[in-house]
Short mmCIF file of C-alpha atoms and ligand atoms in Angstrom, two decimals:
data_model
loop_
_atom_site.label_atom_id
_atom_site.label_comp_id
_atom_site.label_asym_id
_atom_site.label_seq_id
_atom_site.Cartn_x
_atom_site.Cartn_y
_atom_site.Cartn_z
CA MET A 1033 0.00 0.00 0.00
CA GLU A 1034 1.17 3.52 -0.68
CA LYS A 1035 1.05 6.90 1.04
CA LEU A 1036 1.65 10.43 -0.23
CA ILE A 1037 4.24 12.61 1.50
CA VAL A 1038 3.35 16.27 1.04
CA GLN A 1039 5.65 19.21 1.86
CA GLY A 1040 3.45 22.22 2.60
CA GLY A 1041 3.75 25.87 1.65
CA HIS A 1042 4.82 25.67 -2.01
CA ARG A 1043 3.01 28.12 -4.32
CA LEU A 1044 1.30 26.70 -7.38
CA LYS A 1045 1.55 28.19 -10.85
CA GLY A 1046 1.07 27.05 -14.43
CA ARG A 1047 -1.22 24.94 -16.59
CA VAL A 1048 -2.88 21.57 -15.97
CA ASN A 1049 -4.81 19.39 -18.43
CA ILE A 1050 -8.02 17.92 -17.04
CA SER A 1051 -8.66 14.21 -17.70
CA GLY A 1052 -11.81 12.53 -18.94
CA SER A 1053 -14.59 12.18 -16.38
CA LYS A 1054 -14.60 9.07 -14.16
CA ASN A 1055 -18.33 9.42 -13.42
CA SER A 1056 -19.12 9.69 -17.11
CA ALA A 1057 -16.75 6.96 -18.32
CA LEU A 1058 -18.08 4.29 -15.93
CA PRO A 1059 -21.74 4.19 -17.16
CA ILE A 1060 -20.62 4.75 -20.78
CA LEU A 1061 -18.31 1.72 -20.62
CA ALA A 1062 -21.20 -0.32 -19.17
CA ALA A 1063 -23.51 0.92 -21.97
CA THR A 1064 -21.35 -0.88 -24.56
CA LEU A 1065 -23.03 -4.10 -23.29
CA LEU A 1066 -26.24 -2.91 -25.03
CA THR A 1067 -24.90 -3.87 -28.51
CA ARG A 1068 -22.95 -6.76 -30.00
CA ASP A 1069 -21.12 -4.27 -32.26
CA THR A 1070 -17.77 -2.63 -31.57
CA CYS A 1071 -17.65 0.66 -29.61
CA THR A 1072 -14.68 3.03 -29.30
CA ILE A 1073 -14.52 5.29 -26.22
CA ARG A 1074 -11.89 8.03 -26.02
CA ARG A 1075 -10.49 9.96 -23.06
CA VAL A 1076 -11.20 7.13 -20.59
CA PRO A 1077 -9.10 8.10 -17.53
CA ASP A 1078 -6.53 5.59 -16.26
CA LEU A 1079 -7.99 4.92 -12.81
CA SER A 1080 -8.50 1.83 -10.67
CA ASP A 1081 -12.28 2.33 -11.00
CA THR A 1082 -12.26 2.36 -14.81
CA ASN A 1083 -9.90 -0.62 -14.79
CA TYR A 1084 -12.37 -2.52 -12.58
CA MET A 1085 -15.19 -1.75 -15.00
CA LEU A 1086 -13.15 -3.03 -17.94
CA ARG A 1087 -12.36 -6.23 -16.03
CA ILE A 1088 -16.06 -6.73 -15.27
CA LEU A 1089 -16.92 -6.27 -18.97
CA GLY A 1090 -14.22 -8.79 -19.83
CA GLU A 1091 -15.62 -11.28 -17.29
CA LEU A 1092 -19.06 -10.81 -18.83
CA GLY A 1093 -17.61 -11.92 -22.17
CA ALA A 1094 -16.80 -8.62 -23.91
CA GLU A 1095 -13.55 -8.20 -25.86
CA VAL A 1096 -11.72 -5.22 -24.44
CA GLU A 1097 -8.67 -3.46 -25.91
CA ARG A 1098 -7.09 -0.42 -24.42
CA ALA A 1099 -4.34 1.93 -25.57
CA SER A 1100 -3.64 5.21 -23.74
CA GLY A 1101 -7.11 6.51 -23.04
CA VAL A 1102 -8.80 4.85 -26.02
CA VAL A 1103 -10.87 1.76 -25.23
CA VAL A 1104 -12.33 -0.53 -27.91
CA ILE A 1105 -15.07 -2.91 -26.68
CA THR A 1106 -17.01 -5.61 -28.52
CA ALA A 1107 -19.70 -7.21 -26.37
CA GLY A 1108 -20.59 -9.95 -28.88
CA LYS A 1109 -21.74 -12.90 -26.77
CA ILE A 1110 -22.22 -11.92 -23.09
CA LYS A 1111 -23.23 -13.51 -19.80
CA TRP A 1112 -25.94 -12.13 -17.45
CA LYS A 1113 -24.19 -12.73 -14.09
CA ALA A 1114 -21.59 -10.14 -12.99
CA PRO A 1115 -18.65 -11.52 -10.94
CA TYR A 1116 -19.06 -10.76 -7.19
CA GLU A 1117 -15.27 -10.57 -6.64
CA LEU A 1118 -15.05 -7.51 -8.90
CA VAL A 1119 -18.48 -5.97 -8.30
CA ARG A 1120 -17.92 -5.80 -4.52
CA LYS A 1121 -14.86 -3.61 -5.08
CA MET A 1122 -16.73 -0.81 -6.82
CA ARG A 1123 -20.29 0.46 -6.19
CA ALA A 1124 -20.52 1.85 -9.70
CA SER A 1125 -20.56 -1.72 -11.04
CA ILE A 1126 -24.31 -1.44 -10.49
CA CYS A 1127 -24.31 0.33 -13.89
CA VAL A 1128 -24.20 -3.02 -15.71
CA LEU A 1129 -27.66 -3.89 -14.34
CA GLY A 1130 -29.57 -1.66 -16.78
CA PRO A 1131 -27.72 -2.73 -19.97
CA LEU A 1132 -27.90 -6.46 -19.11
CA THR A 1133 -31.63 -6.16 -18.35
CA GLY A 1134 -32.26 -4.16 -21.54
CA ARG A 1135 -30.37 -6.55 -23.84
CA LEU A 1136 -30.76 -9.97 -22.20
CA HIS A 1137 -33.89 -9.41 -20.06
CA LYS A 1138 -31.91 -11.13 -17.34
CA ALA A 1139 -29.22 -9.97 -14.93
CA SER A 1140 -27.56 -10.85 -11.64
CA VAL A 1141 -25.43 -8.25 -9.90
CA SER A 1142 -24.44 -8.30 -6.25
CA LEU A 1143 -26.08 -5.72 -4.02
CA PRO A 1144 -23.53 -2.98 -3.27
CA GLY A 1145 -22.28 -3.12 0.34
CA GLY A 1146 -21.80 -0.32 2.84
CA CYS A 1147 -20.08 2.99 1.99
CA VAL A 1148 -18.17 5.36 4.30
CA ILE A 1149 -19.84 8.44 2.81
CA GLY A 1150 -23.23 7.27 4.05
CA ASP A 1151 -26.32 5.24 3.32
CA ARG A 1152 -26.44 4.40 -0.41
CA PRO A 1153 -29.45 2.18 -1.19
CA VAL A 1154 -30.33 1.20 -4.79
CA ASP A 1155 -34.11 1.02 -4.30
CA LEU A 1156 -34.71 3.67 -6.99
CA HIS A 1157 -32.75 1.64 -9.58
CA LEU A 1158 -34.84 -1.44 -8.79
CA ARG A 1159 -38.09 0.53 -8.73
CA GLY A 1160 -37.29 1.86 -12.19
CA LEU A 1161 -36.57 -1.59 -13.65
CA GLU A 1162 -39.73 -3.01 -12.08
CA ALA A 1163 -41.73 -0.18 -13.64
CA LEU A 1164 -40.40 -1.32 -17.04
CA GLY A 1165 -41.96 -4.71 -16.35
CA ALA A 1166 -38.98 -6.59 -14.93
CA LYS A 1167 -39.24 -8.94 -11.97
CA VAL A 1168 -36.67 -7.97 -9.31
CA LEU A 1169 -35.55 -10.17 -6.44
CA VAL A 1170 -32.82 -9.62 -3.88
CA GLU A 1171 -31.53 -13.00 -2.78
CA GLY A 1172 -28.30 -14.13 -1.14
CA GLY A 1173 -26.80 -10.67 -1.53
CA ASP A 1174 -27.57 -10.60 -5.26
CA ILE A 1175 -30.03 -8.55 -7.29
CA LEU A 1176 -31.78 -10.91 -9.70
CA VAL A 1177 -33.68 -9.30 -12.56
CA SER A 1178 -35.75 -11.10 -15.19
CA ALA A 1179 -38.26 -9.98 -17.80
CA THR A 1180 -40.10 -11.27 -20.84
CA ARG A 1181 -39.54 -9.55 -24.20
CA ALA A 1182 -43.31 -8.95 -24.47
CA GLY A 1183 -43.56 -7.64 -20.92
CA PHE A 1184 -40.60 -5.24 -21.07
CA LYS A 1185 -42.40 -2.00 -21.86
CA GLY A 1186 -41.92 1.73 -21.51
CA ARG A 1187 -43.79 3.54 -18.65
CA VAL A 1188 -43.86 6.86 -16.81
CA ILE A 1189 -41.41 6.44 -13.89
CA ASN A 1190 -40.72 8.86 -11.05
CA MET A 1191 -37.09 8.48 -9.94
CA MET A 1192 -37.08 11.18 -7.27
CA GLY A 1193 -35.72 9.99 -3.88
CA LYS A 1194 -35.63 11.59 -0.42
CA HIS A 1195 -32.24 13.12 -1.16
CA GLY A 1196 -33.20 14.12 -4.69
CA PRO A 1197 -32.66 12.37 -8.04
CA THR A 1198 -30.22 9.48 -8.44
CA VAL A 1199 -27.39 9.84 -10.98
CA LEU A 1200 -26.52 6.19 -11.62
CA GLY A 1201 -30.16 5.17 -11.12
CA THR A 1202 -31.26 7.52 -13.91
CA GLY A 1203 -28.47 6.12 -16.09
CA ASN A 1204 -29.43 2.49 -15.39
CA VAL A 1205 -33.12 2.96 -16.19
CA MET A 1206 -32.35 5.12 -19.24
CA MET A 1207 -30.04 2.38 -20.61
CA ALA A 1208 -32.60 -0.39 -20.02
CA ALA A 1209 -35.42 1.68 -21.52
CA THR A 1210 -33.56 2.17 -24.83
CA LEU A 1211 -34.52 -1.45 -25.72
CA ALA A 1212 -37.98 -1.55 -24.06
CA LYS A 1213 -41.12 -1.47 -26.20
CA GLY A 1214 -42.78 1.94 -26.43
CA THR A 1215 -42.09 5.18 -24.56
CA THR A 1216 -40.49 5.62 -21.15
CA ILE A 1217 -40.70 8.97 -19.35
CA ILE A 1218 -38.32 9.40 -16.42
CA GLU A 1219 -39.60 12.14 -14.12
CA GLY A 1220 -37.33 13.37 -11.34
CA ALA A 1221 -34.36 12.36 -13.48
CA ALA A 1222 -30.84 13.46 -12.49
CA ALA A 1223 -29.63 16.30 -14.75
CA GLU A 1224 -25.88 15.90 -14.18
CA PRO A 1225 -23.56 16.46 -17.20
CA GLU A 1226 -22.52 12.81 -16.84
CA VAL A 1227 -26.14 11.69 -17.46
CA GLU A 1228 -26.29 13.91 -20.54
CA ASP A 1229 -22.96 12.52 -21.78
CA LEU A 1230 -24.27 8.96 -21.38
CA ALA A 1231 -27.40 9.89 -23.36
CA ASP A 1232 -25.23 11.43 -26.11
CA PHE A 1233 -23.37 8.14 -26.45
CA LEU A 1234 -26.62 6.10 -26.46
CA ILE A 1235 -28.05 8.36 -29.17
CA LYS A 1236 -24.92 7.70 -31.27
CA MET A 1237 -25.71 3.96 -30.81
CA GLY A 1238 -29.17 4.57 -32.30
CA ALA A 1239 -31.20 5.24 -29.15
CA LYS A 1240 -34.07 7.75 -29.18
CA ILE A 1241 -33.70 10.00 -26.15
CA GLU A 1242 -34.90 13.53 -25.46
CA GLY A 1243 -34.49 15.78 -22.44
CA ALA A 1244 -31.24 14.34 -21.00
CA GLY A 1245 -29.68 17.01 -18.80
CA THR A 1246 -33.12 18.01 -17.51
CA ASN A 1247 -35.31 16.38 -14.83
CA ARG A 1248 -37.64 14.84 -17.47
CA VAL A 1249 -36.14 12.35 -19.93
CA VAL A 1250 -38.16 10.67 -22.70
CA ILE A 1251 -36.87 7.41 -24.25
CA GLU A 1252 -38.49 5.82 -27.28
CA GLY A 1253 -37.54 2.12 -27.28
CA VAL A 1254 -35.84 0.64 -30.36
CA LYS A 1255 -35.32 -3.00 -31.49
CA GLU A 1256 -31.52 -2.91 -31.25
CA LEU A 1257 -28.53 -0.60 -30.91
CA HIS A 1258 -25.36 -0.50 -33.00
CA GLY A 1259 -21.69 0.34 -32.38
CA ALA A 1260 -20.51 3.93 -31.96
CA GLU A 1261 -17.55 6.15 -31.12
CA HIS A 1262 -17.56 8.68 -28.28
CA THR A 1263 -15.22 11.01 -26.40
CA VAL A 1264 -15.91 11.28 -22.66
CA ILE A 1265 -16.49 14.81 -21.23
CA PRO A 1266 -13.82 16.39 -18.99
CA ASP A 1267 -13.92 15.58 -15.26
CA ARG A 1268 -15.60 18.57 -13.57
CA ILE A 1269 -14.74 17.30 -10.09
CA GLU A 1270 -11.04 16.92 -10.90
CA ALA A 1271 -11.25 20.43 -12.39
CA GLY A 1272 -12.96 21.76 -9.26
CA THR A 1273 -10.25 20.19 -7.10
CA PHE A 1274 -7.53 22.01 -9.04
CA LEU A 1275 -9.47 25.29 -8.81
CA VAL A 1276 -9.44 24.93 -5.02
CA ALA A 1277 -5.69 24.18 -5.08
CA GLY A 1278 -5.25 27.34 -7.16
CA ALA A 1279 -7.37 29.33 -4.68
CA MET A 1280 -5.44 28.07 -1.65
CA LEU A 1281 -1.90 28.36 -3.04
CA GLY A 1282 -2.03 29.73 -6.56
CA ASP A 1283 -0.17 32.48 -8.35
CA GLY A 1284 -2.20 31.82 -11.48
CA VAL A 1285 -3.34 28.25 -12.24
CA THR A 1286 -4.91 27.52 -15.63
CA LEU A 1287 -7.05 24.44 -16.30
CA LYS A 1288 -7.16 23.27 -19.89
CA ARG A 1289 -9.57 20.82 -21.57
CA VAL A 1290 -12.42 21.73 -19.20
CA VAL A 1291 -16.07 22.77 -19.72
CA PRO A 1292 -16.48 25.97 -17.66
CA GLY A 1293 -20.28 25.72 -17.82
CA HIS A 1294 -20.20 22.43 -15.87
CA LEU A 1295 -18.56 24.24 -12.91
CA ARG A 1296 -20.81 27.28 -12.46
CA ALA A 1297 -21.84 26.45 -8.89
CA VAL A 1298 -18.16 26.02 -7.97
CA THR A 1299 -16.78 29.07 -9.79
CA SER A 1300 -19.56 31.36 -8.54
CA THR A 1301 -18.79 30.32 -4.94
CA LEU A 1302 -15.08 31.00 -5.48
CA GLU A 1303 -15.87 34.43 -6.99
CA ALA A 1304 -18.11 35.22 -4.01
CA CYS A 1305 -15.08 34.50 -1.81
CA GLY A 1306 -13.16 37.11 -3.78
CA PHE A 1307 -11.03 34.90 -6.07
CA GLU A 1308 -10.54 36.08 -9.65
CA LEU A 1309 -11.57 33.65 -12.35
CA GLU A 1310 -11.17 33.90 -16.10
CA SER A 1311 -12.86 31.45 -18.40
CA GLY A 1312 -12.12 30.60 -22.04
CA ARG A 1313 -13.82 28.16 -24.43
CA ASP A 1314 -12.18 25.15 -22.77
CA SER A 1315 -10.12 26.77 -20.03
CA LEU A 1316 -10.39 28.32 -16.57
CA THR A 1317 -7.77 30.41 -14.77
CA ILE A 1318 -7.85 31.19 -11.06
CA ARG A 1319 -5.81 33.72 -9.12
CA GLY A 1320 -5.70 34.26 -5.39
CA ASN A 1321 -6.00 37.96 -4.54
CA GLY A 1322 -4.54 38.00 -1.09
CA SER A 1323 -7.81 38.79 0.67
CA SER A 1324 -10.64 36.30 0.65
CA ARG A 1325 -13.97 36.03 2.44
CA GLY A 1326 -15.69 33.02 4.03
CA PHE A 1327 -18.72 31.36 2.37
CA THR A 1328 -21.93 29.54 3.13
CA LEU A 1329 -22.79 26.63 0.87
CA THR A 1330 -25.30 23.79 0.71
CA THR A 1331 -24.79 20.82 -1.57
CA HIS A 1332 -27.56 20.06 -4.09
CA PRO A 1333 -28.13 17.92 -7.17
CA TYR A 1334 -26.81 19.48 -10.42
CA PRO A 1335 -26.82 22.38 -11.28
CA GLY A 1336 -26.53 23.00 -7.53
CA PHE A 1337 -23.22 22.80 -5.59
CA PRO A 1338 -21.81 19.26 -6.07
CA THR A 1339 -21.46 17.01 -3.03
CA ASP A 1340 -18.23 15.70 -4.61
CA MET A 1341 -16.64 19.15 -4.05
CA GLN A 1342 -17.80 19.51 -0.45
CA ALA A 1343 -14.67 18.09 1.24
CA GLN A 1344 -12.31 20.15 -0.92
CA PHE A 1345 -14.21 23.34 0.04
CA CYS A 1346 -13.88 22.31 3.66
CA ALA A 1347 -10.09 22.43 3.19
CA LEU A 1348 -10.40 25.81 1.42
CA ALA A 1349 -12.47 27.20 4.31
CA CYS A 1350 -9.61 26.30 6.69
CA ALA A 1351 -7.27 28.47 4.60
CA ILE A 1352 -9.59 31.52 4.48
CA PRO A 1353 -9.19 33.83 7.54
CA ASP A 1354 -12.96 34.03 8.13
CA SER A 1355 -15.98 31.84 9.08
CA SER A 1356 -17.64 29.47 6.60
CA THR A 1357 -20.54 27.06 6.78
CA ILE A 1358 -21.07 23.92 4.71
CA THR A 1359 -24.31 21.89 4.73
CA GLU A 1360 -24.40 18.46 3.09
CA THR A 1361 -27.85 17.37 1.81
CA ILE A 1362 -27.00 14.46 -0.53
CA PHE A 1363 -24.88 12.32 1.86
CA PRO A 1364 -25.54 13.88 5.28
CA GLN A 1365 -22.78 11.87 6.97
CA ARG A 1366 -20.11 12.72 4.37
CA PHE A 1367 -17.67 14.39 6.80
CA MET A 1368 -14.96 11.74 7.29
CA HIS A 1369 -12.32 14.34 6.32
CA VAL A 1370 -13.19 16.64 9.25
CA ALA A 1371 -11.61 14.56 12.02
CA GLU A 1372 -8.43 14.22 9.95
CA ILE A 1373 -8.16 17.92 9.08
CA LYS A 1374 -8.69 18.74 12.75
CA ARG A 1375 -5.57 16.65 13.47
CA MET A 1376 -3.74 19.32 11.43
CA GLY A 1377 -5.08 22.05 13.72
CA ALA A 1378 -8.23 23.08 11.83
CA ASN A 1379 -11.09 24.68 13.76
CA VAL A 1380 -14.21 22.80 12.54
CA THR A 1381 -17.42 22.07 14.43
CA LEU A 1382 -19.94 19.56 13.11
CA GLN A 1383 -23.63 20.01 13.89
CA GLY A 1384 -25.67 17.28 12.20
CA ALA A 1385 -25.05 17.66 8.46
CA THR A 1386 -23.48 21.11 8.83
CA ALA A 1387 -19.82 21.99 9.33
CA HIS A 1388 -18.88 25.36 10.82
CA ILE A 1389 -15.29 26.28 9.94
CA ARG A 1390 -13.28 29.05 11.58
CA GLY A 1391 -10.45 29.50 9.05
CA GLY A 1392 -7.12 31.28 9.19
CA ALA A 1393 -5.47 29.25 11.97
CA PRO A 1394 -2.16 27.87 10.56
CA LEU A 1395 -2.40 24.17 9.70
CA LYS A 1396 0.47 21.93 10.75
CA GLY A 1397 1.56 18.90 8.78
CA ALA A 1398 0.58 15.50 10.33
CA PRO A 1399 -0.02 11.85 9.34
CA VAL A 1400 -3.66 11.58 8.21
CA MET A 1401 -5.86 8.74 6.95
CA ALA A 1402 -7.83 8.85 3.68
CA SER A 1403 -11.30 7.29 3.98
CA ASP A 1404 -12.85 7.93 0.58
CA LEU A 1405 -12.01 9.52 -2.75
CA ARG A 1406 -12.99 13.18 -2.17
CA ALA A 1407 -11.98 13.20 1.50
CA SER A 1408 -8.49 12.13 0.40
CA ALA A 1409 -8.34 14.99 -2.11
CA ALA A 1410 -9.22 17.40 0.72
CA LEU A 1411 -6.39 15.98 2.85
CA VAL A 1412 -3.89 16.48 0.03
CA LEU A 1413 -5.06 20.11 -0.38
CA ALA A 1414 -4.76 20.70 3.39
CA GLY A 1415 -1.28 19.13 3.33
CA LEU A 1416 -0.18 21.43 0.47
CA PHE A 1417 -1.35 24.42 2.55
CA ALA A 1418 0.00 23.28 5.94
CA GLU A 1419 3.37 24.06 7.48
CA GLY A 1420 5.74 21.11 7.40
CA GLN A 1421 5.13 17.57 6.19
CA THR A 1422 1.85 15.68 5.87
CA GLU A 1423 1.55 11.96 5.17
CA VAL A 1424 -1.71 10.93 3.51
CA HIS A 1425 -2.20 7.22 4.12
CA ARG A 1426 -4.29 4.81 1.93
CA LEU A 1427 -3.41 6.55 -1.28
CA TYR A 1428 -5.44 3.98 -3.21
CA HIS A 1429 -8.50 6.13 -2.53
CA ILE A 1430 -6.99 8.90 -4.66
CA ASP A 1431 -6.04 6.52 -7.47
CA ARG A 1432 -9.67 5.49 -7.75
CA GLY A 1433 -10.68 8.87 -9.10
CA TYR A 1434 -7.74 11.16 -9.89
CA GLU A 1435 -5.45 10.40 -12.86
CA HIS A 1436 -1.78 11.13 -11.90
CA LEU A 1437 -2.80 13.72 -9.30
CA ASP A 1438 0.65 13.86 -7.73
CA ASP A 1439 2.42 14.37 -11.10
CA LYS A 1440 -0.03 17.08 -12.11
CA LEU A 1441 0.39 18.93 -8.80
CA ALA A 1442 4.18 18.58 -8.95
CA ALA A 1443 4.12 20.14 -12.44
CA LEU A 1444 2.42 23.18 -10.87
CA GLY A 1445 5.19 23.47 -8.24
CA ALA A 1446 3.96 21.27 -5.40
CA SER A 1447 6.45 19.13 -3.47
CA LEU A 1448 5.07 15.65 -2.92
CA GLU A 1449 6.05 12.04 -3.44
CA ARG A 1450 4.61 8.55 -3.21
CA ALA A 1451 6.13 6.12 -0.74
CA ARG A 1452 5.38 2.62 0.44
CA GLU A 1453 3.44 2.46 3.73
C1 EPZ B 1289 -23.01 9.38 -8.26
O1 EPZ B 1289 -23.26 8.32 -7.32
C2 EPZ B 1289 -21.49 9.60 -8.24
N1 EPZ B 1289 -20.81 8.36 -8.57
C3 EPZ B 1289 -21.05 10.05 -6.84
O2 EPZ B 1289 -19.67 10.40 -6.91
C4 EPZ B 1289 -21.82 11.32 -6.47
O3 EPZ B 1289 -21.50 11.66 -5.15
C5 EPZ B 1289 -23.34 11.06 -6.56
O4 EPZ B 1289 -23.68 10.58 -7.87
C6 EPZ B 1289 -24.15 12.31 -6.30
O5 EPZ B 1289 -23.78 13.32 -7.16
C7 EPZ B 1289 -20.70 8.00 -9.87
O6 EPZ B 1289 -21.20 8.62 -10.77
C8 EPZ B 1289 -19.91 6.75 -10.15
P1 EPZ B 1289 -27.00 8.99 -6.31
P2 EPZ B 1289 -24.70 7.63 -7.23
O7 EPZ B 1289 -27.72 7.73 -6.64
O8 EPZ B 1289 -25.37 7.66 -8.54
C9 EPZ B 1289 -29.89 8.34 -2.61
C10 EPZ B 1289 -17.37 10.37 -6.40
O9 EPZ B 1289 -16.83 10.92 -5.44
N2 EPZ B 1289 -30.35 7.14 -3.33
O10 EPZ B 1289 -27.21 10.15 -7.19
O11 EPZ B 1289 -24.50 6.33 -6.54
C11 EPZ B 1289 -28.43 8.21 -2.16
O12 EPZ B 1289 -28.32 7.51 -0.96
C12 EPZ B 1289 -18.72 9.62 -6.17
O13 EPZ B 1289 -16.95 10.37 -7.55
C13 EPZ B 1289 -31.45 6.44 -2.85
O14 EPZ B 1289 -32.02 6.79 -1.81
O15 EPZ B 1289 -25.44 8.64 -6.23
C14 EPZ B 1289 -28.02 9.67 -2.08
O16 EPZ B 1289 -28.43 10.19 -0.85
C15 EPZ B 1289 -19.05 9.45 -4.73
N3 EPZ B 1289 -31.85 5.35 -3.55
C16 EPZ B 1289 -28.81 10.32 -3.21
O17 EPZ B 1289 -29.89 9.43 -3.51
C17 EPZ B 1289 -31.26 4.94 -4.72
O18 EPZ B 1289 -31.67 3.94 -5.31
C18 EPZ B 1289 -27.99 10.57 -4.47
O19 EPZ B 1289 -27.30 9.38 -4.80
C19 EPZ B 1289 -30.15 5.67 -5.19
C20 EPZ B 1289 -29.72 6.78 -4.49
#
């Protein structure tokens, strides 16, 4: 196992290229199961999560070739049972449920286990597939889905949950509905850019979809889908993480290959704090300005403030000499990073799903433990800002969702290195 040793206090400056989106690539790779033809997906980030997905597709019988960000997949003859050993390692494996159900009218995928960021049921996914006429059983830790070709029909489905729409749930039902008879209307659909990107790929495969990127998606079922080529959108959460690094320690950090429109909730919060931002067609530049103000934010489904940027803004709030408040509404318990940042001297009080941060106190380097992907990014940001040396343990959390984070930060002037635990 590896850790990251971070030397604090180095200013950041320069340009960084943003990778393809993890949360877009995962469902898009799974969607290739919907056709027996060959699909080519570009800008697939080199992450442990995308590698898991490719292994699962391989185990299901798909031919998978990969060469530096380009993945070619041919899911000719496939099986309906996903391998537990791989599925248990990554929650997002649930994305194969929709394509297998749509194409084979049969699927078995293990029920995702617990998650440190909070309660993550999949009841909305199952409700959606049942509404399409599938029979769903949960037995022995597995989700078993079966349907008849005649009975697999489009319906009006409300996918709204108590914490709002579901991103992967919308994707799963949308994928299954592409091959269901008649029209499916998903109300309360998630409107994230990753859902829209998935729909764009499905449309290239011959699917009939309207309204993706809004809360009402209409899918007209077709008999079959064909092969297609697609380039995954840039990772807005990786981009947001670098914007926060640039806010905390930057003397001008420019992000390239990014979609500024996908980050409005993030950039408007940074501007409200007093940071200067400049956006180009596919670029964003951030400059600190020496005096910044605290902020109050509440996470919401897109286009609201993303929960996947909450931890990083917690680290930013520690660096701003003012008070800030962060309320988490999607995963109310998603504050594993707080106890670790407090070990570095941060002044944070948790009240239910709200964190009150009194920033400005100097942070001191310390050994800290990563617990999940975004919490680990926050610990790296805090370590870059702190005095002295920080050791971020369980680096594998970072490698799940950030492509070459340490190299990219080092290219901007950070001092950090990987080491064995
Ligand atoms: C996606 O997870 C992302 N993962 C998550 O990013 C992200 O935090 C989340 O969306 C919210 O934006 C991927 O895309 C691979 P949800 P997903 O279903 O789809 C509740 C990261 O850091 N819910 O939209 O699994 C759920 O408990 C990861 O990259 C139900 O109640 O999240 C949560 O409170 C972490 N029943 C809310 O809905 C369901 O059936 C939103 O979850 C499904 C979800």
